[in-house]
Tab-separated table of N, CA and C in Angstrom:
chain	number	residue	atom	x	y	z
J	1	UNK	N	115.615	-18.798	74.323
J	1	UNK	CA	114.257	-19.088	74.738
J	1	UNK	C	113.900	-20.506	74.273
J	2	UNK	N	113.108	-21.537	75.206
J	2	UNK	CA	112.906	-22.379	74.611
J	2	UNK	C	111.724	-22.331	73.856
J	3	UNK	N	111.503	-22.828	73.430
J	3	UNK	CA	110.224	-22.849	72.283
J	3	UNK	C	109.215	-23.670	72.458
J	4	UNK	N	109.614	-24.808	72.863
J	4	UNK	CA	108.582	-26.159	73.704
J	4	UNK	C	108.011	-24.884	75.079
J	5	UNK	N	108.673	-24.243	75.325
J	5	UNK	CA	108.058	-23.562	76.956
J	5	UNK	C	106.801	-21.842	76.270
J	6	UNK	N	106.623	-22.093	75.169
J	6	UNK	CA	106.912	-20.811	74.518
J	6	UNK	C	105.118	-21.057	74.281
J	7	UNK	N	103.879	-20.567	74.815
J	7	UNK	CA	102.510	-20.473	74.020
J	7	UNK	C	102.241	-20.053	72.677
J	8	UNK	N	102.278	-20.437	71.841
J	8	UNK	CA	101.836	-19.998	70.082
J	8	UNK	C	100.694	-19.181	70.071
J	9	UNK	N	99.336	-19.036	71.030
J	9	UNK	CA	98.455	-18.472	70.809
J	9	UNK	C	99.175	-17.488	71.582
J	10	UNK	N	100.170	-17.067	71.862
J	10	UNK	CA	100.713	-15.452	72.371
J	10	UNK	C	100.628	-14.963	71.183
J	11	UNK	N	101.225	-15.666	70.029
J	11	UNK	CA	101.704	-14.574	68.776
J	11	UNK	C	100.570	-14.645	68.417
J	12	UNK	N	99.581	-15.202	68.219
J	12	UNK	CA	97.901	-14.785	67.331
J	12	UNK	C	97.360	-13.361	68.523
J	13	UNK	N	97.851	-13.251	69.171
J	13	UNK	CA	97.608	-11.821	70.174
J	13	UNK	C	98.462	-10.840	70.137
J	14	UNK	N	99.499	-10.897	69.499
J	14	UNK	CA	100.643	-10.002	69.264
J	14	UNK	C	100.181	-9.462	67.883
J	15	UNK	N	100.020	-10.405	66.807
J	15	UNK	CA	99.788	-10.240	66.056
J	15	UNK	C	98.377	-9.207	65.653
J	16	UNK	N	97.656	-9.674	66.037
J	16	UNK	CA	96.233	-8.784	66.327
J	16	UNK	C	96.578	-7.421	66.967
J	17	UNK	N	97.282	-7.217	68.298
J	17	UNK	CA	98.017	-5.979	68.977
J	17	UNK	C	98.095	-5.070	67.546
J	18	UNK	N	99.330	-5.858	67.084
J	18	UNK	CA	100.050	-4.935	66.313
J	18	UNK	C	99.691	-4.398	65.052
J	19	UNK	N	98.677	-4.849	65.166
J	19	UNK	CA	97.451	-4.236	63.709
J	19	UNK	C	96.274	-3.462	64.152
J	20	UNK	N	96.026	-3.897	65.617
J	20	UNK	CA	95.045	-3.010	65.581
J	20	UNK	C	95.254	-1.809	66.920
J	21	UNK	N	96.294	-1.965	67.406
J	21	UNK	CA	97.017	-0.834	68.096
J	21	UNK	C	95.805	-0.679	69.493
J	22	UNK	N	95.226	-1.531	69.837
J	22	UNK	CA	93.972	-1.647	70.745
J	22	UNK	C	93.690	-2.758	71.439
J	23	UNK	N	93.914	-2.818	72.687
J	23	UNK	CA	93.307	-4.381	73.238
J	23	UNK	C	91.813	-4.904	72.836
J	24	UNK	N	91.014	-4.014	72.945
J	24	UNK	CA	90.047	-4.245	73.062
J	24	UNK	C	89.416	-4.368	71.575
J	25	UNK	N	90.218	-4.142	70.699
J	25	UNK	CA	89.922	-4.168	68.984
J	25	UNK	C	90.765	-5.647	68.595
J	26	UNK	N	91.693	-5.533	69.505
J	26	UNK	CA	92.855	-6.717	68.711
J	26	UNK	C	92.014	-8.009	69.576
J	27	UNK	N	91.294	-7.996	70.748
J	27	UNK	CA	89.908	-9.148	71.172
J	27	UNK	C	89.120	-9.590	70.115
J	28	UNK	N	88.723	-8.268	69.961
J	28	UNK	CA	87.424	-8.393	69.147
J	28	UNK	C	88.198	-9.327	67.621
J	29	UNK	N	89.223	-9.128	67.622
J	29	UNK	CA	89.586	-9.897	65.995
J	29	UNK	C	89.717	-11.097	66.371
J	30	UNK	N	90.380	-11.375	67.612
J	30	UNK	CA	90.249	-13.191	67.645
J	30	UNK	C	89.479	-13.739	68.783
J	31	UNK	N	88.746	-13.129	68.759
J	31	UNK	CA	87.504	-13.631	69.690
J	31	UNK	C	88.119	-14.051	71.181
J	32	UNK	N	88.638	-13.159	71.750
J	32	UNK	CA	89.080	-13.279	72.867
J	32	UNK	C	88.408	-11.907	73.563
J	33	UNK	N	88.764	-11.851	75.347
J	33	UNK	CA	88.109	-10.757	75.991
J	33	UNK	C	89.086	-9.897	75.826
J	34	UNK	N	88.823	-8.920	76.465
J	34	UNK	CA	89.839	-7.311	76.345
J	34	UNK	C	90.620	-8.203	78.060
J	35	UNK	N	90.438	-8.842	79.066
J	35	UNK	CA	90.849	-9.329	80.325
J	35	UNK	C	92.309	-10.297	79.631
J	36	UNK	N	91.362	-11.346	78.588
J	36	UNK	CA	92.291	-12.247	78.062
J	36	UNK	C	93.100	-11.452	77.518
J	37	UNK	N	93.080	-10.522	76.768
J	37	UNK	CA	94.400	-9.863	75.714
J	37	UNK	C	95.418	-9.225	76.813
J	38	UNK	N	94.621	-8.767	77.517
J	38	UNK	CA	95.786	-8.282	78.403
J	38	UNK	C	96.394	-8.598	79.404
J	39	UNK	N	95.975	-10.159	79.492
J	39	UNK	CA	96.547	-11.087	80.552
J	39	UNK	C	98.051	-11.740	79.075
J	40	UNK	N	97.537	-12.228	78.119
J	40	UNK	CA	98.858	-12.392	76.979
J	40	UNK	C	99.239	-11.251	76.812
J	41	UNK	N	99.141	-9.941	76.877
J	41	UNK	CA	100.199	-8.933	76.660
J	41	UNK	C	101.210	-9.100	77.857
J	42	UNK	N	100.954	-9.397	79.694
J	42	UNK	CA	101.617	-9.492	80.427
J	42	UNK	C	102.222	-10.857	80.163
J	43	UNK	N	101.933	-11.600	79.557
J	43	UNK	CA	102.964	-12.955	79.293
J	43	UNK	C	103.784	-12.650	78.891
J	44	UNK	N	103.534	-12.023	77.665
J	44	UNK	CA	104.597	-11.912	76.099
J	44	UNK	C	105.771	-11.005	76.805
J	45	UNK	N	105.117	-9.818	77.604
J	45	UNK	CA	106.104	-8.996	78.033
J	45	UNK	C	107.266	-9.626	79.042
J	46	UNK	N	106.489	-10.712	79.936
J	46	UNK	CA	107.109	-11.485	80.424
J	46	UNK	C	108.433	-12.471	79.685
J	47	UNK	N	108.094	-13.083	78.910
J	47	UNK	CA	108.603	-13.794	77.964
J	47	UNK	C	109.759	-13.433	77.263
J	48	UNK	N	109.631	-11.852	76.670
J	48	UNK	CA	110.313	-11.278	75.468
J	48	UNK	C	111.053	-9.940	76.414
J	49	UNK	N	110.703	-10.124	77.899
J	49	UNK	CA	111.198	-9.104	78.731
J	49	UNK	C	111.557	-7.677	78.172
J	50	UNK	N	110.192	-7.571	77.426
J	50	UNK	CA	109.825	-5.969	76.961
J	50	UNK	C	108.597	-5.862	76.702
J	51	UNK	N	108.398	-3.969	77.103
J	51	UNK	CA	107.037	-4.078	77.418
J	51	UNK	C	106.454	-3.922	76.483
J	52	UNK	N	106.730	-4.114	74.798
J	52	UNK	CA	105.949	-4.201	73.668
J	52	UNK	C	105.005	-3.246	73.225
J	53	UNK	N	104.271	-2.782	74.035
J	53	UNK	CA	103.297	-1.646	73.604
J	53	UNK	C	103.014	-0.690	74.798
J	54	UNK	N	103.413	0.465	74.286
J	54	UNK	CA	102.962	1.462	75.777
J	54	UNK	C	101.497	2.393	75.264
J	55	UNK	N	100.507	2.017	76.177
J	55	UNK	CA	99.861	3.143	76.202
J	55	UNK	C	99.722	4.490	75.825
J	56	UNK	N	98.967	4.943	75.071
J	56	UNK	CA	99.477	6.867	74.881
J	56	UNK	C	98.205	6.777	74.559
J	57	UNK	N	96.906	7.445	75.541
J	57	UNK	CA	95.356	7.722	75.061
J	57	UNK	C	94.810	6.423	75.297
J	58	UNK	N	94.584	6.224	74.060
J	58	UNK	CA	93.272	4.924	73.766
J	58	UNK	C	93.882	4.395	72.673
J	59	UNK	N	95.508	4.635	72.824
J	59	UNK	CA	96.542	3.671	71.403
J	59	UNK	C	97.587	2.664	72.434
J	60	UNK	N	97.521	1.532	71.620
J	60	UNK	CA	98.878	1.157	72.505
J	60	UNK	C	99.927	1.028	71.274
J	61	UNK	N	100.880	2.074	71.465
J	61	UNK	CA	102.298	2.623	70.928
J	61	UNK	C	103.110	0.813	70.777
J	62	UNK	N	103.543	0.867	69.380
J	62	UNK	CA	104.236	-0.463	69.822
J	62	UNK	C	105.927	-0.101	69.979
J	63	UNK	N	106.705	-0.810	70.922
J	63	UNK	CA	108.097	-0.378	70.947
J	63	UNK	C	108.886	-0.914	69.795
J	64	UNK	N	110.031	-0.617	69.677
J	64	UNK	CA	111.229	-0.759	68.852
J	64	UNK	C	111.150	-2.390	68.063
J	65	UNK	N	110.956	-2.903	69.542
J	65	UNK	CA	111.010	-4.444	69.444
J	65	UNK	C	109.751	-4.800	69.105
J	66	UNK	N	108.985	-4.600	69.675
J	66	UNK	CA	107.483	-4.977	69.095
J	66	UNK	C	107.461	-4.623	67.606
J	67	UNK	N	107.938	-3.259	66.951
J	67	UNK	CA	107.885	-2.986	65.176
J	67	UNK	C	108.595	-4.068	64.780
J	68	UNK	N	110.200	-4.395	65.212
J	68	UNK	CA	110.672	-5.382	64.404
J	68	UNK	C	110.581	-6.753	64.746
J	69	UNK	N	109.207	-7.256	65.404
J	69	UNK	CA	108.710	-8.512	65.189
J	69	UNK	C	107.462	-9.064	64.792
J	70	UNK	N	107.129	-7.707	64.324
J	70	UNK	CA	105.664	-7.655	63.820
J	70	UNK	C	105.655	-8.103	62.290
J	71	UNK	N	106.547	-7.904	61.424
J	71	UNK	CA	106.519	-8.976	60.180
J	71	UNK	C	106.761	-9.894	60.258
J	72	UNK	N	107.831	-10.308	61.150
J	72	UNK	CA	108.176	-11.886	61.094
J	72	UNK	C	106.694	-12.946	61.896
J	73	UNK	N	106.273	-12.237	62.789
J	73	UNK	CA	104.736	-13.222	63.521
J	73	UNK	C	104.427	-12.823	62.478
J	74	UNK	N	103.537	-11.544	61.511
J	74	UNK	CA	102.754	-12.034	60.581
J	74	UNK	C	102.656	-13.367	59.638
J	75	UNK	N	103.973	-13.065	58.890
J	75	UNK	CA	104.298	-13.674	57.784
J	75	UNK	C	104.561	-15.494	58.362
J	76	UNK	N	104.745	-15.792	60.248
J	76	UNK	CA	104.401	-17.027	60.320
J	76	UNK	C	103.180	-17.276	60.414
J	77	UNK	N	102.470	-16.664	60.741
J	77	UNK	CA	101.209	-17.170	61.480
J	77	UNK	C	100.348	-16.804	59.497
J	78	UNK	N	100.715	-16.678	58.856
J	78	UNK	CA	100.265	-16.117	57.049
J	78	UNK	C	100.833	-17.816	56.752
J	79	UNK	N	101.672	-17.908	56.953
J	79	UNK	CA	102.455	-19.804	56.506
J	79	UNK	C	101.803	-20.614	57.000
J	80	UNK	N	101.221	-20.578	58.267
J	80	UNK	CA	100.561	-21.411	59.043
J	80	UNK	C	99.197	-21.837	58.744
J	81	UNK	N	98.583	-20.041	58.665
J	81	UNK	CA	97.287	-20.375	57.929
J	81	UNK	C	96.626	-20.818	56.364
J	82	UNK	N	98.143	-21.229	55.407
J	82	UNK	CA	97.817	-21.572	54.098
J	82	UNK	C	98.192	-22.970	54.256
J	83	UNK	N	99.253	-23.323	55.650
J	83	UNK	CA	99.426	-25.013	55.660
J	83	UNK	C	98.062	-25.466	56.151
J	84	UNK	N	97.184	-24.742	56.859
J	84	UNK	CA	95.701	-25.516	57.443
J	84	UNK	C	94.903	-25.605	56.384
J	85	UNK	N	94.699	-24.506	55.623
J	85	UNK	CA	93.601	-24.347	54.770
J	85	UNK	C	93.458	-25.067	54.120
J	86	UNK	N	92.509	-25.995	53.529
J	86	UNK	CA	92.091	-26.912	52.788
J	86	UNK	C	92.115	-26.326	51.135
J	87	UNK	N	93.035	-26.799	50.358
J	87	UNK	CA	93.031	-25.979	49.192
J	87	UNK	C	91.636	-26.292	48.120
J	88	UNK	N	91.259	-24.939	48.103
J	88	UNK	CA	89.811	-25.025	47.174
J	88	UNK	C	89.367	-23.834	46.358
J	89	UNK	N	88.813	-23.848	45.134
J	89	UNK	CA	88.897	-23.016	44.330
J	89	UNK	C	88.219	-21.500	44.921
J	90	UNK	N	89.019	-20.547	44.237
J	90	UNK	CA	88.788	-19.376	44.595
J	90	UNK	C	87.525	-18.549	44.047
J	91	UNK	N	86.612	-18.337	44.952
J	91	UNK	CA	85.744	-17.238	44.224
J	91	UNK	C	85.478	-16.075	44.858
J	92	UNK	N	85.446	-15.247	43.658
J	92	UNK	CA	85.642	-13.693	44.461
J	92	UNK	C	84.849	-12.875	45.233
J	93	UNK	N	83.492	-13.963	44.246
J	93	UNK	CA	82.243	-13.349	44.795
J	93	UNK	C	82.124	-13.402	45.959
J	94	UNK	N	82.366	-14.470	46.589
J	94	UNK	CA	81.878	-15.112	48.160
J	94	UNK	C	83.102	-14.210	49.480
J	95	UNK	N	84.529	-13.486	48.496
J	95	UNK	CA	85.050	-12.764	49.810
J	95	UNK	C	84.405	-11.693	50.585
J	96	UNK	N	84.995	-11.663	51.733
J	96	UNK	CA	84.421	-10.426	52.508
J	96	UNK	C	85.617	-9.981	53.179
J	97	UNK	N	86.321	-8.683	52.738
J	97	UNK	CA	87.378	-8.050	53.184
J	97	UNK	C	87.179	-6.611	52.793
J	98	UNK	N	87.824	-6.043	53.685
J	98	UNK	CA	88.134	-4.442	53.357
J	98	UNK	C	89.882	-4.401	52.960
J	99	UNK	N	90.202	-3.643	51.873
J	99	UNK	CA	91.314	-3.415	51.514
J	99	UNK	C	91.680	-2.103	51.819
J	100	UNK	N	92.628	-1.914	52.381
J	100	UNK	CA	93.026	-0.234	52.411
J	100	UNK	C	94.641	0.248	51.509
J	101	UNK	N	94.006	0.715	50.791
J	101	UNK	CA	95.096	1.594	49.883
J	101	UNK	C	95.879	2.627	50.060
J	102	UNK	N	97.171	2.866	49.921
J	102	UNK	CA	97.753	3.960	49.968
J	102	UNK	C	98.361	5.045	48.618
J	103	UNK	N	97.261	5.677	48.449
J	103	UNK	CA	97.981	6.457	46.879
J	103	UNK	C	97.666	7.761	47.289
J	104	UNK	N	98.089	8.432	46.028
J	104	UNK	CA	97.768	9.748	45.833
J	104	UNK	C	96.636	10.101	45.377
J	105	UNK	N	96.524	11.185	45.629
J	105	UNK	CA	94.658	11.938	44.630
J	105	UNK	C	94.959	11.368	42.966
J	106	UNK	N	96.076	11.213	42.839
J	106	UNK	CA	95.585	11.090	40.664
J	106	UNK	C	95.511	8.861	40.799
J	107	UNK	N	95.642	8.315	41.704
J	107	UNK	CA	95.008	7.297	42.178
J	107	UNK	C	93.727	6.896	41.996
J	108	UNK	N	93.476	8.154	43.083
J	108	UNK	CA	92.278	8.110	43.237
J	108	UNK	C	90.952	8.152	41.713
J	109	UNK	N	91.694	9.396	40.955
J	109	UNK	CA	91.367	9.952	40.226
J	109	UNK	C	91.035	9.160	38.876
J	110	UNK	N	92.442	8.302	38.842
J	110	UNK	CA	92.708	7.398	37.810
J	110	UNK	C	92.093	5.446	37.520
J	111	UNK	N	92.082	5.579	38.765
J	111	UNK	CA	91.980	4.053	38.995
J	111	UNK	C	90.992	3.578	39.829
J	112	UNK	N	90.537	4.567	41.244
J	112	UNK	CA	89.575	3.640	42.056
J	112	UNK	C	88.146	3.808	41.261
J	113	UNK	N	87.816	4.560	40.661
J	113	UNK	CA	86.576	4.683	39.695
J	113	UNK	C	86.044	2.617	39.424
J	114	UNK	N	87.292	2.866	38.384
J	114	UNK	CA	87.323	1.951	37.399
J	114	UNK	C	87.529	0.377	38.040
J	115	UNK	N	88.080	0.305	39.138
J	115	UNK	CA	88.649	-0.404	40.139
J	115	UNK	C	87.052	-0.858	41.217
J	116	UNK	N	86.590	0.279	41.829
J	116	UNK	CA	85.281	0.292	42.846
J	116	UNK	C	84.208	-0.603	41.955
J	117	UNK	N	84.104	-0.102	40.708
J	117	UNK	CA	83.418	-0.894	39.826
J	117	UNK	C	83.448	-2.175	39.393
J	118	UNK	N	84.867	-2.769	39.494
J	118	UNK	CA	84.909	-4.067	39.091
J	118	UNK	C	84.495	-4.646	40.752
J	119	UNK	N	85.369	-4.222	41.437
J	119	UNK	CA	85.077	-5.570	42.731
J	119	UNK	C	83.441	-5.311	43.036
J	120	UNK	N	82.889	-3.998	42.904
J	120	UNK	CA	81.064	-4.425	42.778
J	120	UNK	C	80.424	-5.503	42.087
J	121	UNK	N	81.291	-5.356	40.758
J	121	UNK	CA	80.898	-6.434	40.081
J	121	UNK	C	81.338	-7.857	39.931
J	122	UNK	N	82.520	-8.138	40.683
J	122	UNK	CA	82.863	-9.249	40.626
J	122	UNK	C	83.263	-10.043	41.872
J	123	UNK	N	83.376	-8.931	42.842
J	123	UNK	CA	83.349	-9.438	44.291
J	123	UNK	C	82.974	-8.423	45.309
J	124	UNK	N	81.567	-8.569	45.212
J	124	UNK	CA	80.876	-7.053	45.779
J	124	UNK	C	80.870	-7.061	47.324
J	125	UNK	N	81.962	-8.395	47.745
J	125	UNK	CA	82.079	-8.474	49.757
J	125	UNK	C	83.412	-7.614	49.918
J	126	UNK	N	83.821	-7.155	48.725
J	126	UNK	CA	85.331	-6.442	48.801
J	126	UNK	C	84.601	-4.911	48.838
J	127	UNK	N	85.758	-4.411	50.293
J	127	UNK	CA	85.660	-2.775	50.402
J	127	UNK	C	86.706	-2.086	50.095
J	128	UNK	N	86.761	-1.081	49.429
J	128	UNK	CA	88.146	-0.426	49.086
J	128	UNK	C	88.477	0.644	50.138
J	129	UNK	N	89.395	1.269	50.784
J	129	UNK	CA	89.673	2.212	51.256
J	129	UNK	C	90.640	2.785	50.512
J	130	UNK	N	90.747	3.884	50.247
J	130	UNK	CA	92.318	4.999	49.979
J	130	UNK	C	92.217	6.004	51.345
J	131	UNK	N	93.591	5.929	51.255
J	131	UNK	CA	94.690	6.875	52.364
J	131	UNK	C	95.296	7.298	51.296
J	132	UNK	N	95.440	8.593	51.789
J	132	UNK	CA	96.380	9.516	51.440
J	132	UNK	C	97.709	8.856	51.637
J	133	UNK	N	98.395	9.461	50.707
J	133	UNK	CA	100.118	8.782	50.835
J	133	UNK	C	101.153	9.429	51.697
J	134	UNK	N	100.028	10.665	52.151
J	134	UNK	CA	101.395	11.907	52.671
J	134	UNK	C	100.688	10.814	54.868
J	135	UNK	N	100.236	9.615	54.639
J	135	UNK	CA	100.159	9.214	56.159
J	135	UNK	C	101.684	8.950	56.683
J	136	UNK	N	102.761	8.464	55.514
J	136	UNK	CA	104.140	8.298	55.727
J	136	UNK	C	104.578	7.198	54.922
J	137	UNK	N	105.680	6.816	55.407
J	137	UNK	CA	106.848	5.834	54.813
J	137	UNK	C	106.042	4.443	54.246
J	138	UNK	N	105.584	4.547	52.940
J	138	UNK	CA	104.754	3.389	52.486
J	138	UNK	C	105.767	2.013	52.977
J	139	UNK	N	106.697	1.654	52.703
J	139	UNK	CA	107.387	0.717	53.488
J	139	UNK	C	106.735	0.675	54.697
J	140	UNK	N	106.871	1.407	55.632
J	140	UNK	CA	106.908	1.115	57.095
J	140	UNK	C	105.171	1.049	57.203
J	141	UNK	N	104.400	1.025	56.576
J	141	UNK	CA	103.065	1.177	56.884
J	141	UNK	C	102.568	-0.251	55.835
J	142	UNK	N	102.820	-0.467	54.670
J	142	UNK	CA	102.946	-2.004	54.935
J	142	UNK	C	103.620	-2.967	55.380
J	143	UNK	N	104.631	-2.342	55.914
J	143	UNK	CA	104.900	-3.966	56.993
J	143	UNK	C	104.213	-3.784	58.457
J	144	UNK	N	103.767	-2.560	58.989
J	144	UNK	CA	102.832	-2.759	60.118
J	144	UNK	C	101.642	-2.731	59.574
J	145	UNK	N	101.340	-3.773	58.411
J	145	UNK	CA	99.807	-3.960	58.105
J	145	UNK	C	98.779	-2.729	58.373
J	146	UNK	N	99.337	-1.748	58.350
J	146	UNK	CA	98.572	-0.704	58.258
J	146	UNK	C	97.460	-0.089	56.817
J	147	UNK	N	98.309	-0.598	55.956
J	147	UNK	CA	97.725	-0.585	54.639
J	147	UNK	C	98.141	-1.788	53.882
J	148	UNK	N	97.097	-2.039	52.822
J	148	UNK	CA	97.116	-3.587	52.530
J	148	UNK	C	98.093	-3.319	51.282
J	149	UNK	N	97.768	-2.203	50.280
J	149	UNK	CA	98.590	-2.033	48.891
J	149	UNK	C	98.711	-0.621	49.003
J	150	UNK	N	100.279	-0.208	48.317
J	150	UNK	CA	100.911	0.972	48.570
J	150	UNK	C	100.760	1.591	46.886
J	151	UNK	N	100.046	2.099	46.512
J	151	UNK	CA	100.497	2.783	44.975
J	151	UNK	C	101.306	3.857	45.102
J	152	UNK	N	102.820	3.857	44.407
J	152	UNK	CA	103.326	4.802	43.648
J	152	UNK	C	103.954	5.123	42.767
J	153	UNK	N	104.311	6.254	42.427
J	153	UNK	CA	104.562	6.448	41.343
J	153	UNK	C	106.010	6.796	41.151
J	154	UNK	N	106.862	5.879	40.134
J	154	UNK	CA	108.403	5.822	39.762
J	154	UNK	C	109.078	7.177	40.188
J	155	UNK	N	110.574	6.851	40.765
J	155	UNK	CA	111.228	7.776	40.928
J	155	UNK	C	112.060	7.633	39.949
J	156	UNK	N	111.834	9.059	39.628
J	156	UNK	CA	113.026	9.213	38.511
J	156	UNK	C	114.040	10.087	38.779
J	157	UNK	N	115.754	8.961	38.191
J	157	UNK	CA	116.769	9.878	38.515
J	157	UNK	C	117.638	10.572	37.702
């Protein structure tokens, strides 16, 4: 493939796809229409001559190929956006993100208490979520950005 022939704002739409499993959600994240997303889903498919995400309901399923190129666009378009950013001191107060967690109930039990309390107090634009851990393969659910941090607990052999 050449790469000079290749649109870059495809992967900021792939990328969005593949996190939010929705045209019309993965728009809404980069300010594009639900028409536009799915005019770059027929590119990309064009392009990568696969159809990347199939339909099932009101999900679009990502294929084989779409899972194993969904870390590598993250983690460029993650390089890309720390080469733009103007480096400047961090404050916690001023973020606004939701985090979603993956642990168990003694997680829950143990830590988001104590945890919910600090980012109130020290960066009260931060939201916590916990998921249950039994959603599946903590691997495979942070690399499809499905969950932001995986807690568990040591296997012992």
């Amino acid at each position: 493939m050449n790469l000079n022939a290749f649109d870059l704002n495809l992967l900021r739409v792939f990328d969005a796809l593949i996190r939010e499993r929705s045209v019309t959600r993965a728009g809404d994240q980069i300010g594009l229409s639900q028409p536009a997303v799915s005019s770059a889903l027929r590119r990309l498919r064009a392009l990568l001559d696969d159809q990347l995400f199939i339909r099932r309901g009101n999900d679009m399923i990502p294929t084989p190929r779409a899972l194993e190129l969904g870390s590598p666009v993250r983690d460029a378009l993650g390089k890309i956006e720390l080469a733009l950013h103007k480096r400047r001191h961090f404050d916690p107060a001023t973020i606004q993100r939701r985090f979603t967690l993956l642990g168990s109930d003694i997680f829950s039990v143990m830590a988001m208490s104590a945890l919910s309390r600090c980012c109130a107090e020290e960066a009260p634009g931060i939201s916590l979520h916990l998921v249950d851990n039994a959603l599946g393969n903590a691997e495979r659910l942070l690399q499809e950005d499905a969950v932001d941090i995986a807690l568990e607990t040591a296997q012992c052999s």
